[in-house]
XYZ file of C-alpha atoms in Angstrom:
521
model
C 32.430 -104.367 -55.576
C 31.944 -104.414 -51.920
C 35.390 -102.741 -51.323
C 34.782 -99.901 -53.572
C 31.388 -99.388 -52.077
C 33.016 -99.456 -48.674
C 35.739 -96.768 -49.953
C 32.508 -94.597 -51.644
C 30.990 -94.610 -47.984
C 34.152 -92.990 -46.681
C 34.974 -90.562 -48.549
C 31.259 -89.414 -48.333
C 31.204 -89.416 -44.408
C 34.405 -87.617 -44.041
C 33.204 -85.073 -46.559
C 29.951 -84.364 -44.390
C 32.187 -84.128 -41.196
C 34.696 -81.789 -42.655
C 31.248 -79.253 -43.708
C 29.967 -80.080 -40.324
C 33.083 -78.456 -38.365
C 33.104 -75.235 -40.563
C 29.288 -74.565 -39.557
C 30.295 -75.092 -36.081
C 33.034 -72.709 -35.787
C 30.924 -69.875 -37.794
C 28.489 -70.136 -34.873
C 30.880 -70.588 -31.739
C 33.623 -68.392 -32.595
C 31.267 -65.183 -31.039
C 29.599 -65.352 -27.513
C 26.210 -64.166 -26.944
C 25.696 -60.439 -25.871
C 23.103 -58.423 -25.051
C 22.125 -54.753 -25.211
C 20.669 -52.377 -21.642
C 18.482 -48.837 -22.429
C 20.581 -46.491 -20.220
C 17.746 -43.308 -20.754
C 15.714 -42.604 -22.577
C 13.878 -39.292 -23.786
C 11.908 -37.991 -26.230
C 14.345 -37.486 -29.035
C 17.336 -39.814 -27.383
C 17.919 -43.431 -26.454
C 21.369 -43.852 -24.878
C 22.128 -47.647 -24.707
C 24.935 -50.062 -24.378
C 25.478 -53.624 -24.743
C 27.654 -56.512 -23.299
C 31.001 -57.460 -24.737
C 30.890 -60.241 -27.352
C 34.171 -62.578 -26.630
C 35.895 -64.688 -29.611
C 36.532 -67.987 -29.106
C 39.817 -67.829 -30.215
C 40.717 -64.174 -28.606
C 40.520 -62.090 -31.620
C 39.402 -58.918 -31.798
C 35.565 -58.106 -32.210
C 33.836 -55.301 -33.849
C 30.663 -53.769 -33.803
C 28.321 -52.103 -36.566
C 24.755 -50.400 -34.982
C 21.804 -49.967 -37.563
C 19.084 -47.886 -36.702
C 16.456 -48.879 -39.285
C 18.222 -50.299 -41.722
C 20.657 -47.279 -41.529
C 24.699 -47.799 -40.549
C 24.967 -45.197 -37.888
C 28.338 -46.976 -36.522
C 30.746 -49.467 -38.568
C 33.100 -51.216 -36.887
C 33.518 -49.864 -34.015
C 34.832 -51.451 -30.341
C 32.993 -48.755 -28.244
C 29.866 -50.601 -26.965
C 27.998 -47.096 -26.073
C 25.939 -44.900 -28.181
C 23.427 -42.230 -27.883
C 20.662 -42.355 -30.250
C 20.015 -38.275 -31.103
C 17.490 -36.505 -33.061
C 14.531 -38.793 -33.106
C 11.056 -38.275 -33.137
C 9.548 -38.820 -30.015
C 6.842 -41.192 -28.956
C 8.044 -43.699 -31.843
C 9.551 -46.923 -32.130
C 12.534 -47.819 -33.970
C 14.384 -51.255 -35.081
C 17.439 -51.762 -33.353
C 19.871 -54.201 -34.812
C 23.781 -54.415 -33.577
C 26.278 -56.982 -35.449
C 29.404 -58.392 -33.923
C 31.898 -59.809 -35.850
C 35.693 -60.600 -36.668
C 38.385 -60.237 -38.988
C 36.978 -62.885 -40.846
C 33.983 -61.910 -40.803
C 32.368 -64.075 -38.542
C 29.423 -62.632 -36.946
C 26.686 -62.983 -34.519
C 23.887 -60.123 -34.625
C 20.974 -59.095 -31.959
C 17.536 -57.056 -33.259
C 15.922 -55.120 -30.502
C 12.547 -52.842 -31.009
C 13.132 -49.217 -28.784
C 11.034 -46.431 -28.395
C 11.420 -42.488 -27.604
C 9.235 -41.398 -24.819
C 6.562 -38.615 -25.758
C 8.301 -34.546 -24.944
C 8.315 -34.710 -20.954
C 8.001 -32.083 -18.837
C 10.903 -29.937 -17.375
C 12.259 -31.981 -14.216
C 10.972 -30.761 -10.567
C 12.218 -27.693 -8.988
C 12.431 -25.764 -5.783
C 11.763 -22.768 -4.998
C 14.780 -21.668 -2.750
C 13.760 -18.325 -0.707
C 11.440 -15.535 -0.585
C 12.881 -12.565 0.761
C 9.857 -10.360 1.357
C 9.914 -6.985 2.260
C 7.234 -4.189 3.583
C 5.855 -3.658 -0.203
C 8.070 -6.451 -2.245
C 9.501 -9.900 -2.682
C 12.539 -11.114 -3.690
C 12.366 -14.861 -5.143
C 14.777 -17.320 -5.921
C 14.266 -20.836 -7.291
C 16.614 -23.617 -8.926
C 17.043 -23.800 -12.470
C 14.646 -26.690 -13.961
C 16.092 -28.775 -16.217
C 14.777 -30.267 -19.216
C 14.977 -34.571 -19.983
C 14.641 -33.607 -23.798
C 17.390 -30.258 -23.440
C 14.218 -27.813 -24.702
C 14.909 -24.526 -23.588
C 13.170 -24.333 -20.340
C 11.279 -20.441 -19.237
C 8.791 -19.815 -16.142
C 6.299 -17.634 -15.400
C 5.494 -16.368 -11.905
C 2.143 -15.911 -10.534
C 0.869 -13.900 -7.266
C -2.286 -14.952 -5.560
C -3.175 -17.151 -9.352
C -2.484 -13.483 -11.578
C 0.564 -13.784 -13.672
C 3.201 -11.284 -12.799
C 6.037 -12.212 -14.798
C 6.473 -14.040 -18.159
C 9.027 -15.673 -19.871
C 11.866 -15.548 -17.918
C 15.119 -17.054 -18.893
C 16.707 -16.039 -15.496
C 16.326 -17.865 -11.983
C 15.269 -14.803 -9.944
C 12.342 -12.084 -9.518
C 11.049 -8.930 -7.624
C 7.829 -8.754 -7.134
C 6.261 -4.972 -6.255
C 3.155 -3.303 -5.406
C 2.217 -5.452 -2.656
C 0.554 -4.353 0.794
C 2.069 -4.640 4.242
C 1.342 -7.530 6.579
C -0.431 -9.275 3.863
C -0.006 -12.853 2.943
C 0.459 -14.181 -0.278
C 0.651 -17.166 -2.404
C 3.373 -17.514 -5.320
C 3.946 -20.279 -7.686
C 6.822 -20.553 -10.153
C 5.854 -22.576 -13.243
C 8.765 -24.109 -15.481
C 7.415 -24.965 -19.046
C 9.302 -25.905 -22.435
C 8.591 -24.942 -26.073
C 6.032 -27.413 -26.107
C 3.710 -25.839 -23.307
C 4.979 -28.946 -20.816
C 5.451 -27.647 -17.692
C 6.072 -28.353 -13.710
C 5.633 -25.564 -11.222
C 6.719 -24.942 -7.328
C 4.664 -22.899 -4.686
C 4.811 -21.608 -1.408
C 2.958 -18.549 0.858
C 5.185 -15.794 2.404
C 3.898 -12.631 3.989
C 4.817 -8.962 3.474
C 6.965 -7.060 6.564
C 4.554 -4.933 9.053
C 5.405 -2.077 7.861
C 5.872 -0.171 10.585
C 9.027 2.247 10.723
C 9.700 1.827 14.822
C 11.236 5.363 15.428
C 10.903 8.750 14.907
C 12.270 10.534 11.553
C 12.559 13.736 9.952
C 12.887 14.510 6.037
C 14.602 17.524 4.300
C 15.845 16.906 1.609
C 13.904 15.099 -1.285
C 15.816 12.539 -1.931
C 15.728 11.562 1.904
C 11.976 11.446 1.485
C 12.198 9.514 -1.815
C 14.565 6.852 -0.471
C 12.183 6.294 2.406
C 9.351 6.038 0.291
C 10.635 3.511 -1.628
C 10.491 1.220 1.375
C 6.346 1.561 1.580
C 5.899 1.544 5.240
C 2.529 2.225 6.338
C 2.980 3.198 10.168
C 5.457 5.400 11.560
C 6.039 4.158 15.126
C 7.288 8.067 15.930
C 6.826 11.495 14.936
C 7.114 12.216 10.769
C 8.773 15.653 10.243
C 8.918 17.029 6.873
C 11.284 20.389 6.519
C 13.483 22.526 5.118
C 17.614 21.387 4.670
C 20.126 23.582 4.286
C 21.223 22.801 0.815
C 18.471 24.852 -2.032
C 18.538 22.454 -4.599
C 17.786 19.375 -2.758
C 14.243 21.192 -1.546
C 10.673 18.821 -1.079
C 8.463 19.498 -3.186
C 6.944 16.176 -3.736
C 5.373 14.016 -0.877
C 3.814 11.685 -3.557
C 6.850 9.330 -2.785
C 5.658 8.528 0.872
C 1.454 7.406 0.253
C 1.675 4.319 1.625
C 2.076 5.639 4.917
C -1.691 5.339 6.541
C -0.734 5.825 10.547
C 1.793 8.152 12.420
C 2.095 7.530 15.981
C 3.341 10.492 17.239
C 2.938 13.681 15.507
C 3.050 14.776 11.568
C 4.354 18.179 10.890
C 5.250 20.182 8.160
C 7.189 23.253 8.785
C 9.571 25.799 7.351
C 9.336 24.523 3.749
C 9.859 26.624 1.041
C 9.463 25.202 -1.923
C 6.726 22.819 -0.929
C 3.071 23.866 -2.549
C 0.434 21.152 -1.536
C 0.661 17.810 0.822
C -0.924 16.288 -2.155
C 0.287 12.604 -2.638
C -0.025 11.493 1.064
C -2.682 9.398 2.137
C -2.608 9.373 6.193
C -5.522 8.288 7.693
C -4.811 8.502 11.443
C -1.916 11.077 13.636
C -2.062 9.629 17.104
C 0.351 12.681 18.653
C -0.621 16.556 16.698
C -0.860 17.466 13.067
C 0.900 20.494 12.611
C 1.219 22.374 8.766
C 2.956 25.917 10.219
C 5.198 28.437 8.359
C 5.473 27.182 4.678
C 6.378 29.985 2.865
C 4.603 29.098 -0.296
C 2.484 26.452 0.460
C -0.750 27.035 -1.527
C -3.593 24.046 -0.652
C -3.385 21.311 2.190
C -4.543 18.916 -0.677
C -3.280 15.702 0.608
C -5.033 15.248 3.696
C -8.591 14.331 2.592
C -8.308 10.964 4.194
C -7.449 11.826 7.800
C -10.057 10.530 10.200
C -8.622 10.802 13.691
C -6.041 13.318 15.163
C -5.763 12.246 18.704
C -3.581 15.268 19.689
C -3.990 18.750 18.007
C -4.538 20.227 14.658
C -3.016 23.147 13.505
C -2.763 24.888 10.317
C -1.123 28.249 10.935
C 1.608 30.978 9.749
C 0.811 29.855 5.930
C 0.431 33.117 4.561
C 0.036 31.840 0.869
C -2.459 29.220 1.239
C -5.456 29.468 -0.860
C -7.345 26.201 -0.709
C -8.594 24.407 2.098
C -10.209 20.882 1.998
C -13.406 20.230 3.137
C -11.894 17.346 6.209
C -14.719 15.306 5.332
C -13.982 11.927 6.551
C -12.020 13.765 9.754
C -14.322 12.797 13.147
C -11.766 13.321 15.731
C -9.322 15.720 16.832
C -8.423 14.918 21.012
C -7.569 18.534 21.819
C -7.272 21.500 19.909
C -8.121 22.753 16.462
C -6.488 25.760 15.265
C -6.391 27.792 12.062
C -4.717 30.917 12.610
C -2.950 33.281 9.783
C -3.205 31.946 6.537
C -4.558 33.366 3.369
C -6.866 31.410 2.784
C -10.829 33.221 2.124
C -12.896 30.507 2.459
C -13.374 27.564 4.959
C -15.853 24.706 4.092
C -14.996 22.218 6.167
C -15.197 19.672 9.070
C -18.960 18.579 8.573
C -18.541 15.150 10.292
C -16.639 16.160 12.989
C -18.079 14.944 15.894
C -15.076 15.058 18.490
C -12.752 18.606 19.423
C -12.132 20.495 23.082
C -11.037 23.716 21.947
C -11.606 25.656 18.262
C -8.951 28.559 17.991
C -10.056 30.641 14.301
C -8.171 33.693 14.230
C -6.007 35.897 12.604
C -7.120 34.948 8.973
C -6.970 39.095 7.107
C -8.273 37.212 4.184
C -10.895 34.511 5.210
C -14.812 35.722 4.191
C -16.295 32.553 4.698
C -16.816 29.813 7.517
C -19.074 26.998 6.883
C -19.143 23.829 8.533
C -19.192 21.734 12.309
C -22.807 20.443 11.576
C -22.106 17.506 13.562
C -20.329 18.894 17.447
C -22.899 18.407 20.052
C -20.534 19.240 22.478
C -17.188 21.129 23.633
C -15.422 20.718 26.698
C -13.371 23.607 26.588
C -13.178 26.758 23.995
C -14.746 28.028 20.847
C -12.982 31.534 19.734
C -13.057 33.412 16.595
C -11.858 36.202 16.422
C -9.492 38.492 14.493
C -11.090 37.550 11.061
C -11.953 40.633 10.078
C -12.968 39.969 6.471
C -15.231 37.480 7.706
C -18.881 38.320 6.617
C -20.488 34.760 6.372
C -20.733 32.105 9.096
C -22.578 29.269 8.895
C -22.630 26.123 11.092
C -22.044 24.664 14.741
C -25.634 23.755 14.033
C -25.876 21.372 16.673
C -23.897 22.571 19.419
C -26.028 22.172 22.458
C -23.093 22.730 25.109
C -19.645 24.885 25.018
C -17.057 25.664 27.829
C -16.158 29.220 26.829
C -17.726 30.812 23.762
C -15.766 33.994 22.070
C -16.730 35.820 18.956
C -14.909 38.865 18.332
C -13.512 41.561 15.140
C -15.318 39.450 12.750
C -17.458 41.244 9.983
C -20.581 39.591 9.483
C -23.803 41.218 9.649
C -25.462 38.268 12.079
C -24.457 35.952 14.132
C -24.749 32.209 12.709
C -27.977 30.151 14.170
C -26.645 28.442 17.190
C -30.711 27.120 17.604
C -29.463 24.263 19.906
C -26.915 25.570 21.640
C -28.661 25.798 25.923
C -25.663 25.995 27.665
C -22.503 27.568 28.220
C -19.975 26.621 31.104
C -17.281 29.322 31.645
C -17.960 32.246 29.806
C -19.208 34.406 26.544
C -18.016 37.328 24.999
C -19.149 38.793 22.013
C -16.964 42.212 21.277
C -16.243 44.007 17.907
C -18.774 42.772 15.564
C -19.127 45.851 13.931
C -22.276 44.935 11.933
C -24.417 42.704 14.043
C -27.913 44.341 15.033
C -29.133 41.657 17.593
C -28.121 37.915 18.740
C -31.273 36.162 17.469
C -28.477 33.119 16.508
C -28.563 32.127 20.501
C -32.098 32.134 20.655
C -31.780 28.679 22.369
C -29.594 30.143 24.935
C -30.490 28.988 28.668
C -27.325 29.438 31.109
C -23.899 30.675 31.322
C -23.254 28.755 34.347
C -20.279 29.636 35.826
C -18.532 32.521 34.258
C -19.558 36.054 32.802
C -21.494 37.201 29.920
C -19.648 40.124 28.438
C -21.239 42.110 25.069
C -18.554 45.212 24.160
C -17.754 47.411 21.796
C -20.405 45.975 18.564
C -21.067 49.469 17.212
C -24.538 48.212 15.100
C -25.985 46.368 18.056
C -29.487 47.527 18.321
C -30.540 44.595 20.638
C -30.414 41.994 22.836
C -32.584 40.113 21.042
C -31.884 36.238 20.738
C -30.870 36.155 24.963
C -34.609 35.929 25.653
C -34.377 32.222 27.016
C -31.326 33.013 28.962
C -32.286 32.067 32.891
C -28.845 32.632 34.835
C -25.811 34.220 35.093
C -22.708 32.650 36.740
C -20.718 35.484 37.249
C -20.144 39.182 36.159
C -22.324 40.508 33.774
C -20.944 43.563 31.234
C -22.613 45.581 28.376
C -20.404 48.880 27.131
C -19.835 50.409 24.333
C -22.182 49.160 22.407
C -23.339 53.077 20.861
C -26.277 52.122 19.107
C -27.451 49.337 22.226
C -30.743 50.687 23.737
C -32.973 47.766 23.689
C -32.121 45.077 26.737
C -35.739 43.489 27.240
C -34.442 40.336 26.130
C -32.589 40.254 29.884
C -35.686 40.068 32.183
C -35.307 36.240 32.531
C -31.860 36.052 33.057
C -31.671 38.795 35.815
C -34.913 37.953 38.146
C -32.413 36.573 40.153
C -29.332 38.056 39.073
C -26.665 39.563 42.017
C -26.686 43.617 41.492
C -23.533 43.353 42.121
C -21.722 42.060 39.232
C -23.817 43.931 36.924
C -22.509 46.852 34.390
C -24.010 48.225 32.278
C -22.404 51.264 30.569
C -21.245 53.325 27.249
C -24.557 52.409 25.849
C -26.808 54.698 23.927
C -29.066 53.330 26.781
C -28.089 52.193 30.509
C -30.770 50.989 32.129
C -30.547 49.853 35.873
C -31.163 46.229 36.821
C -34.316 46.857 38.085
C -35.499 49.638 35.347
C -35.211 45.960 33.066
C -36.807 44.133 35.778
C -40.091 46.445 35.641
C -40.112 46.861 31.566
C -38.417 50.120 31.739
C -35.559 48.175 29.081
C -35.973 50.172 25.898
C -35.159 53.920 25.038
C-alpha cells in the first residue's frame, strides 16, 4: 500500500512538471519590445517599435490592430504610418509578435492625432521695391497635415492679394519714398494659418537726368516706371516716324516736380496736356508751336514756375485754364499767338517780373492778376486787337515799365492802386478809349517817359490827375480827337520844358498854357 502510494505521488509530480515547462516556454520563447511615436499629426501617427527576438532564433512576425481592426498581418517591417484619421482623437493601439508556432507576446498602447495644425513657419525672402511697386518673394509653407496651403498678402493691414497658390507677388499703385508694411499670411482649408512680415520702402523717384519723349511708346514705357521728379529738363516732341505720334500724356501723372524745364513743342498730333499732374517746373515751362493743340488742360495743378512761362505759336488753342493754384512764376510770363478768345486766369498769382500778352488776333477777353502788388520789370499788351474787355491787375500798386497798345477796348481796366511806375508808360493805338480814368491812382513815372500816341477816341487826360512827376520825356501826338490835358497841371508844376511834346493833337497846348488853365479847347 505504501509503495503504490509512493508510485501515485510520482507519476503525479512529474505530470505537473512536464505542464509546468510548456507554460514556460510559451512565455520565454519572445523578448519584450516596445513601440516609439515617430510624428504625429492630425490625421497621421507614424510609429515603430523594437525588434522582438526568439529564444530559439526563429523568425518573428508582426500583426498591428488599430481598434480592433488588422491593418498589417504578419509582417517583419516594424514601421507604419497610421493615415486617414480623425484628428484630435484617440485610438487603441495593439501590436502582436509571434512565431511559426504561434507563440506570441502582444503590447496595447492608447495614441492620439493632434487637432489640424497650422501651416509650418515661413520667410519672407526679398522685397524688391521699386519707385511705384514691389516685387515679393517668400518660401513655400508647408503643411504638418499635407492640406493644401494658400496666402494672402496684405499692404499697410488692407488685403491686396488672395488666394494664391504661387510663392511670388507684385504689388502696384504705391507712392514714391513711402514706407510700407507687408505681411504674407499662409492658411490651410481649415482657416489655420501662420504669417511673415517685414517694412520696405518705395525708390525716390526721382529720374536723375534730363530726357526727351517722341514717340508714344517712349513716353508710355517711362510712365510705367512712376517717377515723380525729373532731376533735368522733360521734353515732349515730335519723332520722325507718323504713326508713333503723342497724343496721350496720361501715362506720365505721377510726375509732380521737374527740375529743369518742361516743354512741349512741335507736336502734331497732341490736343491737350490733360493727364499730367506737375505741380512745380524749377527751370521754364514752355507749350510753343503745337500744331493742333486745342486746351492746356493738364496743368491746373502747377504752383511754382521758377523760370519762365510761355504759351505761344499755338494757333489752334481754344481753352485756357484758369492757373488757379499757380503763385509763382521767377521771370517772365508770356502768351503770345494763340487762338485762344478768352483768358480767365492767374487770380492767385502773387509772384512775376515781366507779363508779355501779345499777338493773340482772336483773344476778346482778359480777366485776372487780382493778387500782383508788384512788378519788377514789364507789363505789355499789345497787339490784341480783338481785345475789348480787360479786367484785373486790381492791386498793382508798383510796375517797372507799363505798355498798352492796338488793343480794342473802349476803357482802360481800373488800375485804382497802381501809384507808381519806374521806367516808363506808353499807351498808343487804343482806338476806342475816351480818357484814362483806370490810373486814377497814378502818382509818378519816376525815371522814364510818359508817352500817349496815336488813340484816335481819346478825348482826355482824365484819370492822370494825381500824377506829380515826370522822369523823363514827356510825348502826346496823334491823338485827333485829344483836346482836353487839365488832368496834367500836377504833374508838370515842375516839369523840364524841355522834354515836353506835345503835338498832332486836335489841341496843343504849351506847358505853361496847362500851367495857367488854358488846357482845354
Amino acid at each position: 500500500m505504501k509503495l503504490l502510494e509512493k508510485s501515485t505521488f510520482l507519476l503525479l509530480t512529474l505530470f505537473l512538471v512536464a505542464c509546468s515547462t510548456e507554460s514556460t516556454v510559451v512565455e520565454t520563447n519572445l523578448s519584450d519590445f516596445e513601440i516609439t511615436i515617430l510624428s504625429t499629426t492630425s490625421n497621421s501617427i507614424e510609429l515603430k517599435w523594437s525588434e522582438s527576438f526568439h529564444s530559439k532564433g526563429e523568425n518573428v512576425f508582426y500583426s498591428v490592430y488599430l481598434d480592433s481592426n488588422l491593418l498589417k498581418e504578419k509582417t517583419q517591417e516594424r514601421r507604419i504610418i497610421l493615415t486617414d484619421l480623425n484628428s484630435n482623437n484617440e485610438y487603441k493601439l495593439k501590436i502582436v509578435a509571434f512565431d511559426e508556432e504561434e507563440n506570441f507576446k502582444e503590447i496595447t498602447e492608447k495614441i492620439s492625432t493632434l487637432s489640424n495644425q497650422a501651416p509650418r513657419s515661413f520667410k519672407i525672402e526679398n522685397a524688391n521695391p521699386e519707385n511705384i511697386s514691389v516685387a515679393l518673394y517668400w518660401q513655400r509653407a508647408t503643411d504638418p497635415d499635407n492640406d493644401q496651403v494658400k496666402y494672402n498678402v496684405f499692404i499697410n493691414d488692407a488685403i491686396v492679394f488672395q488666394n494664391l497658390e504661387t510663392t511670388y507677388c507684385k504689388i502696384e499703385n504705391l507712392t514714391p519714398n513711402t514706407s510700407y508694411e507687408v505681411k504674407v499670411v499662409a492658411f490651410d482649408s481649415l482657416g489655420n494659418e501662420t504669417y511673415d512680415e517685414l517694412t520696405f520702402s518705395t525708390k525716390d523717384g526721382v529720374f536723375k537726368d534730363s530726357i526727351e519723349f517722341n514717340t508714344q511708346a517712349s513716353l508710355d514705357a517711362f510712365g510705367s516706371k512712376g517717377y515723380i521728379e525729373v532731376d533735368g529738363s522733360l521734353t515732349i516732341t515730335d519723332g520722325t516716324s507718323p504713326s508713333d505720334r503723342i497724343t496721350d500724356l496720361t501715362a506720365i501723372k505721377s510726375l509732380k516736380k521737374i527740375r529743369g524745364n518742361f516743354i512741349v513743342r512741335l507736336t502734331r498730333d497732341l490736343l491737350t496736356l490733360k493727364g499730367i499732374e506737375i505741380e512745380e517746373v524749377r527751370g521754364s515751362l514752355i507749350v510753343e508751336n503745337n500744331h493742333f493743340f486745342e486746351s492746356i488742360e493738364g496743368l491746373e495743378k502747377v504752383k511754382h514756375i521758377y523760370g519762365d512761362l510761355i504759351i505761344k505759336e499755338n494757333v489752334r488753342l481754344k481753352t485756357f485754364i484758369p492757373f488757379d493754384n499757380l503763385t509763382q512764376i521767377g521771370r517772365i510770363l508770356t502768351i503770345a499767338n494763340n487762338g485762344v478768345k478768352t483768358i480767365e486766369a492767374f487770380k492767385n498769382l502773387e509772384v512775376v517780373n515781366h507779363i508779355y500778352i501779345r499777338n493773340n488776333w482772336y483773344l476778346e477777353s482778359l480777366i485776372g492778376f487780382h493778387k500782383l502788388k508788384k512788378m519788377e520789370e514789364s507789363l505789355r499788351i499789345n497787339d490784341n486787337t480783338e481785345l475789348s474787355y480787360i479786367e484785373g491787375f486790381t492791386n498793382l500798386e508798383s510796375v517797372n515799365n507799363l505798355t498798352l497798345s492796338d488793343i480794342k477796348a473802349n476803357e482802360l481796366f481800373n488800375m485804382t492802386k497802381l501809384k507808381v511806375v519806374k521806367g516808363s508808360l506808353s499807351i498808343s493805338n487804343l482806338p476806342n478809349i475816351k480818357n484814362l480814368i483806370g490810373f486814377s491812382a497814378l502818382e509818378e513815372i519816376r525815371y522814364s517817359d510818359l508817352s500817349i500816341g496815336g488813340n484816335k477816341s481819346l478825348e482826355s487826360l482824365e484819370g492822370l490827375n494825381n500824377l506829380k512827376s515826370i522822369g523823363n520825356r514827356f510825348s502826346v501826338s496823334n491823338n485827333e480827337k485829344l483836346n482836353d490835358f487839365c488832368a496834367l497841371k500836377l504833374a508838370l508844376q515842375s516839369y523840364d520844358e524841355n522834354y515836353y511834346t506835345i503835338r498832332g493833337n486836335m489841341f496843343n497846348p504849351t506847358m505853361e498854357e496847362i500851367l495857367n488853365n488854358d488846357c482845354k479847347n
